[in-house]
mmCIF file of C-alpha atoms and ligand atoms in Angstrom:
data_model
loop_
_atom_site.group_PDB
_atom_site.id
_atom_site.type_symbol
_atom_site.label_atom_id
_atom_site.label_comp_id
_atom_site.label_asym_id
_atom_site.label_seq_id
_atom_site.Cartn_x
_atom_site.Cartn_y
_atom_site.Cartn_z
ATOM 1 C CA UNK A 1 -12.745 43.517 34.242
ATOM 2 C CA UNK A 2 -8.788 43.393 32.673
ATOM 3 C CA UNK A 3 -9.167 45.437 29.480
ATOM 4 C CA UNK A 4 -7.657 45.135 26.832
ATOM 5 C CA UNK A 5 -9.136 41.870 26.623
ATOM 6 C CA UNK A 6 -10.584 39.035 23.787
ATOM 7 C CA UNK A 7 -13.916 37.792 25.461
ATOM 8 C CA UNK A 8 -14.189 34.034 23.574
ATOM 9 C CA UNK A 9 -17.148 32.367 23.593
ATOM 10 C CA UNK A 10 -17.086 29.002 24.293
ATOM 11 C CA UNK A 11 -20.139 27.512 23.592
ATOM 12 C CA UNK A 12 -19.876 29.339 20.078
ATOM 13 C CA UNK A 13 -17.663 27.966 19.103
ATOM 14 C CA UNK A 14 -18.942 24.038 20.129
ATOM 15 C CA UNK A 15 -21.625 25.535 18.162
ATOM 16 C CA UNK A 16 -19.562 26.314 15.133
ATOM 17 C CA UNK A 17 -17.967 23.208 15.400
ATOM 18 C CA UNK A 18 -20.963 20.611 15.838
ATOM 19 C CA UNK A 19 -22.316 22.143 12.648
ATOM 20 C CA UNK A 20 -19.748 21.468 10.172
ATOM 21 C CA UNK A 21 -18.676 17.974 12.147
ATOM 22 C CA UNK A 22 -22.455 17.482 11.701
ATOM 23 C CA UNK A 23 -22.366 19.122 7.635
ATOM 24 C CA UNK A 24 -19.301 17.799 6.601
ATOM 25 C CA UNK A 25 -19.648 14.466 8.503
ATOM 26 C CA UNK A 26 -22.626 13.329 6.119
ATOM 27 C CA UNK A 27 -20.168 13.649 3.371
ATOM 28 C CA UNK A 28 -18.185 11.374 4.541
ATOM 29 C CA UNK A 29 -15.632 14.081 6.164
ATOM 30 C CA UNK A 30 -13.892 13.940 9.045
ATOM 31 C CA UNK A 31 -12.309 17.318 11.354
ATOM 32 C CA UNK A 32 -9.920 18.188 13.506
ATOM 33 C CA UNK A 33 -10.109 21.258 15.292
ATOM 34 C CA UNK A 34 -7.013 23.455 14.521
ATOM 35 C CA UNK A 35 -6.146 25.414 17.555
ATOM 36 C CA UNK A 36 -2.980 27.846 16.067
ATOM 37 C CA UNK A 37 -4.104 30.459 16.172
ATOM 38 C CA UNK A 38 -5.485 30.532 20.082
ATOM 39 C CA UNK A 39 -2.574 29.456 21.106
ATOM 40 C CA UNK A 40 -2.967 26.002 21.820
ATOM 41 C CA UNK A 41 -5.751 27.271 24.610
ATOM 42 C CA UNK A 42 -7.346 23.939 26.589
ATOM 43 C CA UNK A 43 -10.264 26.107 26.694
ATOM 44 C CA UNK A 44 -10.558 26.411 23.122
ATOM 45 C CA UNK A 45 -9.199 22.666 22.496
ATOM 46 C CA UNK A 46 -12.019 21.457 24.457
ATOM 47 C CA UNK A 47 -14.948 23.628 23.149
ATOM 48 C CA UNK A 48 -13.905 22.129 20.153
ATOM 49 C CA UNK A 49 -13.427 18.656 20.921
ATOM 50 C CA UNK A 50 -17.373 19.261 23.323
ATOM 51 C CA UNK A 51 -18.739 19.178 19.632
ATOM 52 C CA UNK A 52 -17.375 15.839 18.059
ATOM 53 C CA UNK A 53 -14.376 16.928 16.118
ATOM 54 C CA UNK A 54 -12.393 13.679 15.900
ATOM 55 C CA UNK A 55 -9.148 15.323 16.936
ATOM 56 C CA UNK A 56 -7.156 18.383 17.751
ATOM 57 C CA UNK A 57 -4.379 19.901 15.357
ATOM 58 C CA UNK A 58 -1.591 23.250 15.618
ATOM 59 C CA UNK A 59 0.904 24.048 13.335
ATOM 60 C CA UNK A 60 3.363 24.727 17.107
ATOM 61 C CA UNK A 61 5.233 21.864 19.139
ATOM 62 C CA UNK A 62 4.378 24.338 21.661
ATOM 63 C CA UNK A 63 1.054 24.586 21.570
ATOM 64 C CA UNK A 64 0.487 20.709 21.230
ATOM 65 C CA UNK A 65 2.119 20.879 24.519
ATOM 66 C CA UNK A 66 0.791 23.234 26.822
ATOM 67 C CA UNK A 67 -2.583 21.187 25.495
ATOM 68 C CA UNK A 68 -1.058 17.357 26.947
ATOM 69 C CA UNK A 69 -0.089 19.254 29.794
ATOM 70 C CA UNK A 70 -3.031 20.046 30.776
ATOM 71 C CA UNK A 71 -3.985 16.208 30.128
ATOM 72 C CA UNK A 72 -5.826 16.972 26.824
ATOM 73 C CA UNK A 73 -6.010 13.394 25.253
ATOM 74 C CA UNK A 74 -7.652 13.449 21.985
ATOM 75 C CA UNK A 75 -5.226 12.732 18.650
ATOM 76 C CA UNK A 76 -3.844 15.304 18.218
ATOM 77 C CA UNK A 77 -1.876 15.657 15.116
ATOM 78 C CA UNK A 78 1.253 19.152 14.058
ATOM 79 C CA UNK A 79 -0.343 20.223 10.548
ATOM 80 C CA UNK A 80 3.756 21.892 9.770
ATOM 81 C CA UNK A 81 6.175 20.141 8.515
ATOM 82 C CA UNK A 82 8.316 19.395 12.028
ATOM 83 C CA UNK A 83 11.293 21.057 11.975
ATOM 84 C CA UNK A 84 14.784 18.443 12.205
ATOM 85 C CA UNK A 85 15.514 20.091 15.607
ATOM 86 C CA UNK A 86 12.278 19.240 17.543
ATOM 87 C CA UNK A 87 11.642 15.473 15.591
ATOM 88 C CA UNK A 88 12.156 14.154 19.628
ATOM 89 C CA UNK A 89 9.505 16.208 20.665
ATOM 90 C CA UNK A 90 7.015 15.718 17.696
ATOM 91 C CA UNK A 91 7.349 12.018 18.304
ATOM 92 C CA UNK A 92 6.509 12.418 21.854
ATOM 93 C CA UNK A 93 3.019 14.871 21.777
ATOM 94 C CA UNK A 94 2.176 14.622 18.498
ATOM 95 C CA UNK A 95 -0.218 11.352 16.601
ATOM 96 C CA UNK A 96 0.545 13.009 13.570
ATOM 97 C CA UNK A 97 2.711 14.700 11.662
ATOM 98 C CA UNK A 98 2.470 16.949 8.328
ATOM 99 C CA UNK A 99 5.485 16.483 5.794
ATOM 100 C CA UNK A 100 6.997 17.096 2.538
ATOM 101 C CA UNK A 101 10.897 16.374 3.616
ATOM 102 C CA UNK A 102 12.196 12.574 3.921
ATOM 103 C CA UNK A 103 15.294 14.015 6.199
ATOM 104 C CA UNK A 104 12.293 14.978 8.768
ATOM 105 C CA UNK A 105 10.499 12.099 8.010
ATOM 106 C CA UNK A 106 14.290 10.165 8.602
ATOM 107 C CA UNK A 107 14.579 11.539 11.636
ATOM 108 C CA UNK A 108 11.359 11.175 13.303
ATOM 109 C CA UNK A 109 11.434 7.183 12.447
ATOM 110 C CA UNK A 110 14.909 7.225 14.363
ATOM 111 C CA UNK A 111 13.290 9.189 16.793
ATOM 112 C CA UNK A 112 10.165 7.834 17.526
ATOM 113 C CA UNK A 113 12.219 4.215 18.022
ATOM 114 C CA UNK A 114 13.954 5.372 20.593
ATOM 115 C CA UNK A 115 11.118 6.669 22.341
ATOM 116 C CA UNK A 116 9.290 3.059 21.477
ATOM 117 C CA UNK A 117 6.321 5.245 19.712
ATOM 118 C CA UNK A 118 4.844 4.957 16.326
ATOM 119 C CA UNK A 119 4.414 7.820 14.629
ATOM 120 C CA UNK A 120 1.591 8.499 12.003
ATOM 121 C CA UNK A 121 2.834 10.481 8.866
ATOM 122 C CA UNK A 122 0.257 12.744 6.263
ATOM 123 C CA UNK A 123 2.153 13.071 2.777
ATOM 124 C CA UNK A 124 0.865 16.378 1.886
ATOM 125 C CA UNK A 125 1.338 17.111 -1.695
ATOM 126 C CA UNK A 126 2.214 20.132 -3.554
ATOM 127 C CA UNK A 127 -1.002 21.084 -6.086
ATOM 128 C CA UNK A 128 -0.530 24.030 -7.326
ATOM 129 C CA UNK A 129 -0.407 27.029 -4.175
ATOM 130 C CA UNK A 130 3.090 26.674 -3.893
ATOM 131 C CA UNK A 131 3.186 26.155 -0.413
ATOM 132 C CA UNK A 132 3.988 23.021 1.032
ATOM 133 C CA UNK A 133 4.347 19.093 -0.890
ATOM 134 C CA UNK A 134 5.361 17.363 -2.812
ATOM 135 C CA UNK A 135 5.431 17.548 -6.315
ATOM 136 C CA UNK A 136 2.996 14.974 -7.040
ATOM 137 C CA UNK A 137 5.545 12.995 -9.306
ATOM 138 C CA UNK A 138 7.431 12.671 -5.827
ATOM 139 C CA UNK A 139 4.567 10.846 -3.651
ATOM 140 C CA UNK A 140 4.951 7.001 -4.515
ATOM 141 C CA UNK A 141 8.928 7.252 -3.691
ATOM 142 C CA UNK A 142 7.816 9.602 -1.126
ATOM 143 C CA UNK A 143 5.650 7.035 0.346
ATOM 144 C CA UNK A 144 7.404 4.012 -0.140
ATOM 145 C CA UNK A 145 10.363 5.410 2.152
ATOM 146 C CA UNK A 146 7.813 5.978 4.448
ATOM 147 C CA UNK A 147 5.883 2.515 4.518
ATOM 148 C CA UNK A 148 10.149 1.212 5.099
ATOM 149 C CA UNK A 149 10.751 3.507 8.080
ATOM 150 C CA UNK A 150 10.394 1.833 11.196
ATOM 151 C CA UNK A 151 7.649 3.274 14.076
ATOM 152 C CA UNK A 152 6.519 5.310 11.292
ATOM 153 C CA UNK A 153 2.716 4.820 9.624
ATOM 154 C CA UNK A 154 1.934 6.084 6.934
ATOM 155 C CA UNK A 155 -1.342 7.702 7.306
ATOM 156 C CA UNK A 156 -2.451 9.625 4.814
ATOM 157 C CA UNK A 157 -2.169 12.455 1.907
ATOM 158 C CA UNK A 158 -3.371 15.741 2.399
ATOM 159 C CA UNK A 159 -3.582 19.201 0.606
ATOM 160 C CA UNK A 160 -3.167 23.242 1.336
ATOM 161 C CA UNK A 161 -4.447 25.948 -0.890
ATOM 162 C CA UNK A 162 -5.234 28.898 -1.145
ATOM 163 C CA UNK A 163 -2.951 30.053 1.731
ATOM 164 C CA UNK A 164 -0.050 31.049 -0.131
ATOM 165 C CA UNK A 165 -0.852 32.362 -3.083
ATOM 166 C CA UNK A 166 -5.326 32.381 -2.887
ATOM 167 C CA UNK A 167 -5.945 29.072 -5.110
ATOM 168 C CA UNK A 168 -8.932 28.092 -4.741
ATOM 169 C CA UNK A 169 -9.729 23.849 -4.130
ATOM 170 C CA UNK A 170 -11.954 22.564 -6.746
ATOM 171 C CA UNK A 171 -13.686 19.829 -8.647
ATOM 172 C CA UNK A 172 -10.346 19.460 -10.140
ATOM 173 C CA UNK A 173 -7.465 19.665 -7.662
ATOM 174 C CA UNK A 174 -9.871 17.605 -5.519
ATOM 175 C CA UNK A 175 -9.713 15.224 -8.191
ATOM 176 C CA UNK A 176 -6.199 14.977 -8.469
ATOM 177 C CA UNK A 177 -5.773 14.073 -5.049
ATOM 178 C CA UNK A 178 -8.582 12.093 -5.017
ATOM 179 C CA UNK A 179 -6.474 9.816 -7.814
ATOM 180 C CA UNK A 180 -3.289 10.226 -6.077
ATOM 181 C CA UNK A 181 -4.617 8.302 -3.327
ATOM 182 C CA UNK A 182 -6.022 5.257 -5.633
ATOM 183 C CA UNK A 183 -2.230 5.644 -6.950
ATOM 184 C CA UNK A 184 -0.692 5.786 -3.756
ATOM 185 C CA UNK A 185 -3.001 2.490 -2.892
ATOM 186 C CA UNK A 186 -2.329 0.048 -5.815
ATOM 187 C CA UNK A 187 0.630 0.961 -6.616
ATOM 188 C CA UNK A 188 2.239 0.302 -2.925
ATOM 189 C CA UNK A 189 -0.817 -1.964 -1.457
ATOM 190 C CA UNK A 190 -1.573 -0.450 1.338
ATOM 191 C CA UNK A 191 -4.989 1.530 2.611
ATOM 192 C CA UNK A 192 -4.898 5.389 3.330
ATOM 193 C CA UNK A 193 -6.575 5.880 6.843
ATOM 194 C CA UNK A 194 -7.076 9.939 5.684
ATOM 195 C CA UNK A 195 -6.942 12.032 2.645
ATOM 196 C CA UNK A 196 -6.963 15.018 4.167
ATOM 197 C CA UNK A 197 -8.851 18.131 1.191
ATOM 198 C CA UNK A 198 -7.879 21.178 3.502
ATOM 199 C CA UNK A 199 -8.750 24.144 5.676
ATOM 200 C CA UNK A 200 -11.429 26.764 6.208
ATOM 201 C CA UNK A 201 -10.911 27.768 2.709
ATOM 202 C CA UNK A 202 -12.460 23.607 1.648
ATOM 203 C CA UNK A 203 -15.994 24.455 2.886
ATOM 204 C CA UNK A 204 -17.837 25.885 -0.414
ATOM 205 C CA UNK A 205 -16.505 22.756 -2.434
ATOM 206 C CA UNK A 206 -17.175 20.235 0.625
ATOM 207 C CA UNK A 207 -20.614 21.398 1.199
ATOM 208 C CA UNK A 208 -21.481 22.012 -2.607
ATOM 209 C CA UNK A 209 -23.191 19.673 -4.503
ATOM 210 C CA UNK A 210 -19.767 18.990 -6.428
ATOM 211 C CA UNK A 211 -18.318 17.430 -3.678
ATOM 212 C CA UNK A 212 -17.112 13.595 -4.380
ATOM 213 C CA UNK A 213 -14.225 11.669 -4.687
ATOM 214 C CA UNK A 214 -11.656 10.243 -1.371
ATOM 215 C CA UNK A 215 -11.581 13.471 -0.051
ATOM 216 C CA UNK A 216 -12.632 12.240 3.554
ATOM 217 C CA UNK A 217 -10.880 15.616 6.013
ATOM 218 C CA UNK A 218 -9.902 18.776 6.179
ATOM 219 C CA UNK A 219 -8.763 20.571 8.872
ATOM 220 C CA UNK A 220 -10.453 23.992 9.934
ATOM 221 C CA UNK A 221 -10.095 26.935 12.221
ATOM 222 C CA UNK A 222 -10.947 29.646 10.585
ATOM 223 C CA UNK A 223 -14.296 28.223 10.195
ATOM 224 C CA UNK A 224 -14.777 27.101 13.947
ATOM 225 C CA UNK A 225 -13.525 30.241 15.032
ATOM 226 C CA UNK A 226 -15.462 33.221 13.118
ATOM 227 C CA UNK A 227 -17.797 31.287 11.513
ATOM 228 C CA UNK A 228 -15.700 32.573 7.822
ATOM 229 C CA UNK A 229 -15.215 30.277 4.843
ATOM 230 C CA UNK A 230 -11.211 31.854 4.248
ATOM 231 C CA UNK A 231 -11.282 31.963 0.289
ATOM 232 C CA UNK A 232 -13.639 34.861 0.353
ATOM 233 C CA UNK A 233 -14.333 35.568 4.257
ATOM 234 C CA UNK A 234 -18.345 34.774 3.497
ATOM 235 C CA UNK A 235 -20.016 34.089 6.368
ATOM 236 C CA UNK A 236 -21.267 30.433 6.782
ATOM 237 C CA UNK A 237 -24.675 29.866 6.802
ATOM 238 C CA UNK A 238 -25.882 29.221 10.505
ATOM 239 C CA UNK A 239 -22.315 29.949 11.919
ATOM 240 C CA UNK A 240 -21.742 32.830 14.175
ATOM 241 C CA UNK A 241 -19.164 35.311 13.249
ATOM 242 C CA UNK A 242 -19.055 36.710 16.662
ATOM 243 C CA UNK A 243 -18.527 34.140 19.210
ATOM 244 C CA UNK A 244 -15.169 36.166 19.371
ATOM 245 C CA UNK A 245 -14.559 40.112 20.710
ATOM 246 C CA UNK A 246 -11.698 42.329 20.891
ATOM 247 C CA UNK A 247 -12.713 45.017 23.320
ATOM 248 C CA UNK A 248 -10.514 48.318 24.451
ATOM 249 C CA UNK A 249 -10.176 50.736 27.097
ATOM 250 C CA UNK A 250 -10.538 54.594 26.126
ATOM 251 C CA UNK A 251 -7.789 56.667 27.426
ATOM 252 C CA UNK A 252 -8.045 59.488 26.195
ATOM 253 C CA UNK A 253 -11.018 61.384 24.429
ATOM 254 C CA UNK A 254 -11.276 65.022 23.071
ATOM 255 C CA UNK A 255 -12.584 67.426 20.434
ATOM 256 C CA UNK A 256 -9.384 67.818 17.936
ATOM 257 C CA UNK A 257 -9.413 68.450 14.563
ATOM 258 C CA UNK A 258 -9.217 66.568 11.301
ATOM 259 C CA UNK A 259 -5.497 67.382 10.143
ATOM 260 C CA UNK A 260 -2.430 67.080 11.753
ATOM 261 C CA UNK A 261 0.394 70.503 11.908
ATOM 262 C CA UNK A 262 3.733 71.215 12.189
ATOM 263 C CA UNK A 263 6.980 69.751 9.143
ATOM 264 C CA UNK A 264 4.947 66.076 8.475
ATOM 265 C CA UNK A 265 7.714 63.286 8.227
ATOM 266 C CA UNK A 266 7.529 59.464 8.200
ATOM 267 C CA UNK A 267 4.713 58.319 10.804
ATOM 268 C CA UNK A 268 5.758 55.340 14.126
ATOM 269 C CA UNK A 269 4.953 52.533 10.991
ATOM 270 C CA UNK A 270 6.348 54.402 8.218
ATOM 271 C CA UNK A 271 3.049 55.472 6.821
ATOM 272 C CA UNK A 272 1.901 58.826 6.224
ATOM 273 C CA UNK A 273 -1.668 59.880 7.402
ATOM 274 C CA UNK A 274 -4.721 61.574 5.858
ATOM 275 C CA UNK A 275 -4.748 64.863 4.378
ATOM 276 C CA UNK A 276 -8.447 65.180 4.407
ATOM 277 C CA UNK A 277 -9.507 68.670 6.540
ATOM 278 C CA UNK A 278 -13.115 67.388 7.801
ATOM 279 C CA UNK A 279 -12.865 70.250 10.318
ATOM 280 C CA UNK A 280 -12.937 69.698 14.214
ATOM 281 C CA UNK A 281 -13.449 65.842 15.164
ATOM 282 C CA UNK A 282 -14.278 63.642 17.797
ATOM 283 C CA UNK A 283 -11.373 61.822 18.563
ATOM 284 C CA UNK A 284 -10.731 59.030 20.643
ATOM 285 C CA UNK A 285 -7.522 56.457 22.386
ATOM 286 C CA UNK A 286 -7.721 53.349 23.074
ATOM 287 C CA UNK A 287 -4.900 51.156 24.913
ATOM 288 C CA UNK A 288 -4.089 48.685 22.593
ATOM 289 C CA UNK A 289 -2.018 48.566 19.900
ATOM 290 C CA UNK A 290 0.203 46.908 16.594
ATOM 291 C CA UNK A 291 2.120 45.506 18.836
ATOM 292 C CA UNK A 292 -1.115 43.453 20.474
ATOM 293 C CA UNK A 293 -2.493 42.880 16.528
ATOM 294 C CA UNK A 294 -3.186 43.789 13.410
ATOM 295 C CA UNK A 295 -5.537 47.232 13.953
ATOM 296 C CA UNK A 296 -6.419 45.934 10.056
ATOM 297 C CA UNK A 297 -8.189 43.221 11.196
ATOM 298 C CA UNK A 298 -10.365 44.922 13.585
ATOM 299 C CA UNK A 299 -14.420 45.698 12.226
ATOM 300 C CA UNK A 300 -15.162 48.510 14.444
ATOM 301 C CA UNK A 301 -18.334 49.404 15.348
ATOM 302 C CA UNK A 302 -21.178 51.555 13.794
ATOM 303 C CA UNK A 303 -21.213 54.940 13.805
ATOM 304 C CA UNK A 304 -16.758 54.325 15.114
ATOM 305 C CA UNK A 305 -14.041 54.297 12.241
ATOM 306 C CA UNK A 306 -10.492 53.442 12.732
ATOM 307 C CA UNK A 307 -7.547 56.252 11.721
ATOM 308 C CA UNK A 308 -4.527 54.842 13.048
ATOM 309 C CA UNK A 309 -2.630 52.511 15.349
ATOM 310 C CA UNK A 310 1.136 52.754 16.624
ATOM 311 C CA UNK A 311 2.567 50.392 19.034
ATOM 312 C CA UNK A 312 0.399 51.028 21.702
ATOM 313 C CA UNK A 313 -1.971 53.063 21.070
ATOM 314 C CA UNK A 314 -5.411 52.923 18.344
ATOM 315 C CA UNK A 315 -7.116 56.072 17.293
ATOM 316 C CA UNK A 316 -10.662 56.102 15.904
ATOM 317 C CA UNK A 317 -13.189 58.991 14.471
ATOM 318 C CA UNK A 318 -15.647 58.077 17.064
ATOM 319 C CA UNK A 319 -18.346 60.659 14.715
ATOM 320 C CA UNK A 320 -21.424 61.700 16.685
ATOM 321 C CA UNK A 321 -20.200 59.392 20.039
ATOM 322 C CA UNK A 322 -19.454 61.067 22.833
ATOM 323 C CA UNK A 323 -17.310 57.791 24.384
ATOM 324 C CA UNK A 324 -15.891 58.530 27.714
ATOM 325 C CA UNK A 325 -12.125 58.025 29.246
ATOM 326 C CA UNK A 326 -12.674 54.527 30.597
ATOM 327 C CA UNK A 327 -15.005 52.718 28.776
ATOM 328 C CA UNK A 328 -15.016 50.183 26.048
ATOM 329 C CA UNK A 329 -15.272 49.558 23.000
ATOM 330 C CA UNK A 330 -15.949 46.186 21.342
ATOM 331 C CA UNK A 331 -14.764 45.082 17.713
ATOM 332 C CA UNK A 332 -15.023 41.997 15.559
ATOM 333 C CA UNK A 333 -12.014 40.421 14.413
ATOM 334 C CA UNK A 334 -10.522 39.104 11.518
ATOM 335 C CA UNK A 335 -7.945 36.006 11.231
ATOM 336 C CA UNK A 336 -5.421 37.969 11.802
ATOM 337 C CA UNK A 337 -5.804 40.242 14.491
ATOM 338 C CA UNK A 338 -6.857 37.501 16.085
ATOM 339 C CA UNK A 339 -4.123 35.130 16.051
ATOM 340 C CA UNK A 340 -1.686 38.095 17.111
ATOM 341 C CA UNK A 341 -3.839 39.359 20.012
ATOM 342 C CA UNK A 342 -4.276 35.408 21.449
ATOM 343 C CA UNK A 343 -0.386 35.546 21.357
ATOM 344 C CA UNK A 344 0.091 39.282 23.341
ATOM 345 C CA UNK A 345 0.700 38.833 26.393
ATOM 346 C CA UNK A 346 -0.877 42.117 27.322
ATOM 347 C CA UNK A 347 -4.173 40.910 25.773
ATOM 348 C CA UNK A 348 -5.938 39.301 28.468
ATOM 349 C CA UNK A 349 -8.127 36.369 27.625
ATOM 350 C CA UNK A 350 -12.157 35.887 28.902
ATOM 351 C CA UNK A 351 -13.663 32.909 28.500
ATOM 352 C CA UNK A 352 -17.413 32.964 28.351
ATOM 353 C CA UNK A 353 -20.008 30.641 27.979
ATOM 354 C CA UNK A 354 -23.907 31.032 27.584
ATOM 355 C CA UNK A 355 -24.754 32.357 24.006
ATOM 356 C CA UNK A 356 -26.779 35.923 23.946
ATOM 357 C CA UNK A 357 -27.923 36.401 20.466
ATOM 358 C CA UNK A 358 -28.516 33.998 17.219
ATOM 359 C CA UNK A 359 -25.929 33.450 14.299
ATOM 360 C CA UNK A 360 -26.095 35.973 12.037
ATOM 361 C CA UNK A 361 -26.962 38.769 15.117
ATOM 362 C CA UNK A 362 -25.504 42.185 16.005
ATOM 363 C CA UNK A 363 -25.232 42.966 19.890
ATOM 364 C CA UNK A 364 -24.239 45.468 21.399
ATOM 365 C CA UNK A 365 -21.063 46.903 20.749
ATOM 366 C CA UNK A 366 -19.521 49.570 23.560
ATOM 367 C CA UNK A 367 -20.021 50.148 26.935
ATOM 368 C CA UNK A 368 -19.740 53.019 29.600
ATOM 369 C CA UNK A 369 -18.688 53.555 32.587
HETATM 370 C C1 LIG B 1 -3.950 26.607 9.252
HETATM 371 C C2 LIG B 1 -4.055 25.648 8.602
HETATM 372 C C3 LIG B 1 -4.925 25.516 8.877
HETATM 373 C C4 LIG B 1 -6.235 25.040 9.542
HETATM 374 O O1 LIG B 1 -6.682 26.698 8.116
HETATM 375 P P1 LIG B 1 -7.955 28.014 8.561
HETATM 376 O O2 LIG B 1 -8.183 27.994 7.292
HETATM 377 O O3 LIG B 1 -8.146 28.126 9.630
HETATM 378 O O4 LIG B 1 -9.185 26.431 9.190
HETATM 379 C C5 LIG B 1 -5.462 23.923 8.119
HETATM 380 N N1 LIG B 1 -4.144 23.088 7.771
HETATM 381 C C6 LIG B 1 -3.216 23.148 7.922
HETATM 382 C C7 LIG B 1 -1.824 22.844 6.878
HETATM 383 C C8 LIG B 1 -3.357 25.067 8.271
HETATM 384 O O5 LIG B 1 -1.424 24.994 8.270
#
């Protein structure tokens, strides 16, 4: 098998998505499967669709175009505000986009007219996390403008929390979103199809007992792919946290001192190295590095620890294990390691089917060759 590689268990992704679709469905919430951390992979998209998600979401038009090119016909939403320079592509390939700027909405309308298409607009509301969003006081006027523009449909409103400032989705801000939906519907005499409450950070709230109100939609990436909610990064009951693993190959394995020698300056990435003398240790180099992923986002197998990384080398302390050159080490990944590895052309993507363990179980972590 090729190395380094991401091993993606599509059946675990389907299982995760199915459980979330079912449990949230009982609370009146539909799910859009977010593919952006997988570069819009068609296999991942199909694994989500098999589970019954009601559509796909991605932040990049390039990923959406790739999915369309591979005949994904499901509804797709662009979950980032379109660039003005991309509005033509957006109305052509995405059914819905998330918006916060009237300048963009107007251009979407013009592009949709030219393309003779209807485009759905979800207006994003700022509820405190200070990433994207229209301030609540400006929402009615923005919505009025969307309703006035030809070839646009006001599909709904939404918010995004936890991403920039870590603001938790809770009863208060979700109630604010519900109240804004009510206000819009009354003032403008419209019906909003979507009240989109957020992302994987919303799960505690959405699956909890305190949930009520108008929120009827979430956009989920991390929870489906990695089995965790993203506010405290806790595993969600019943979900696989090991649907995706990163495997890298050993290119050096030696006993070396734990301390460097010579005059010390900056390292490849500017930081210093540890200065504790632990005597000789088993040091291993894997052929993967900063260029391919976020080394801080890797969970090494038990008994192994990460000493550092440069562009193309990941250095491990292999403890009492003697790894062989040509052997492989398998890591768990967090969201940031996953996203960067998915976008590295040097990391192969091995899509596998067939679940071999139960949610929460640990499986073999390194292979000999
Ligand atoms: C990335 C993103 C999501 C999905 O976030 P996860 O934490 O992966 O579930 C949802 N909504 C928006 C606007 C996003 O940018």
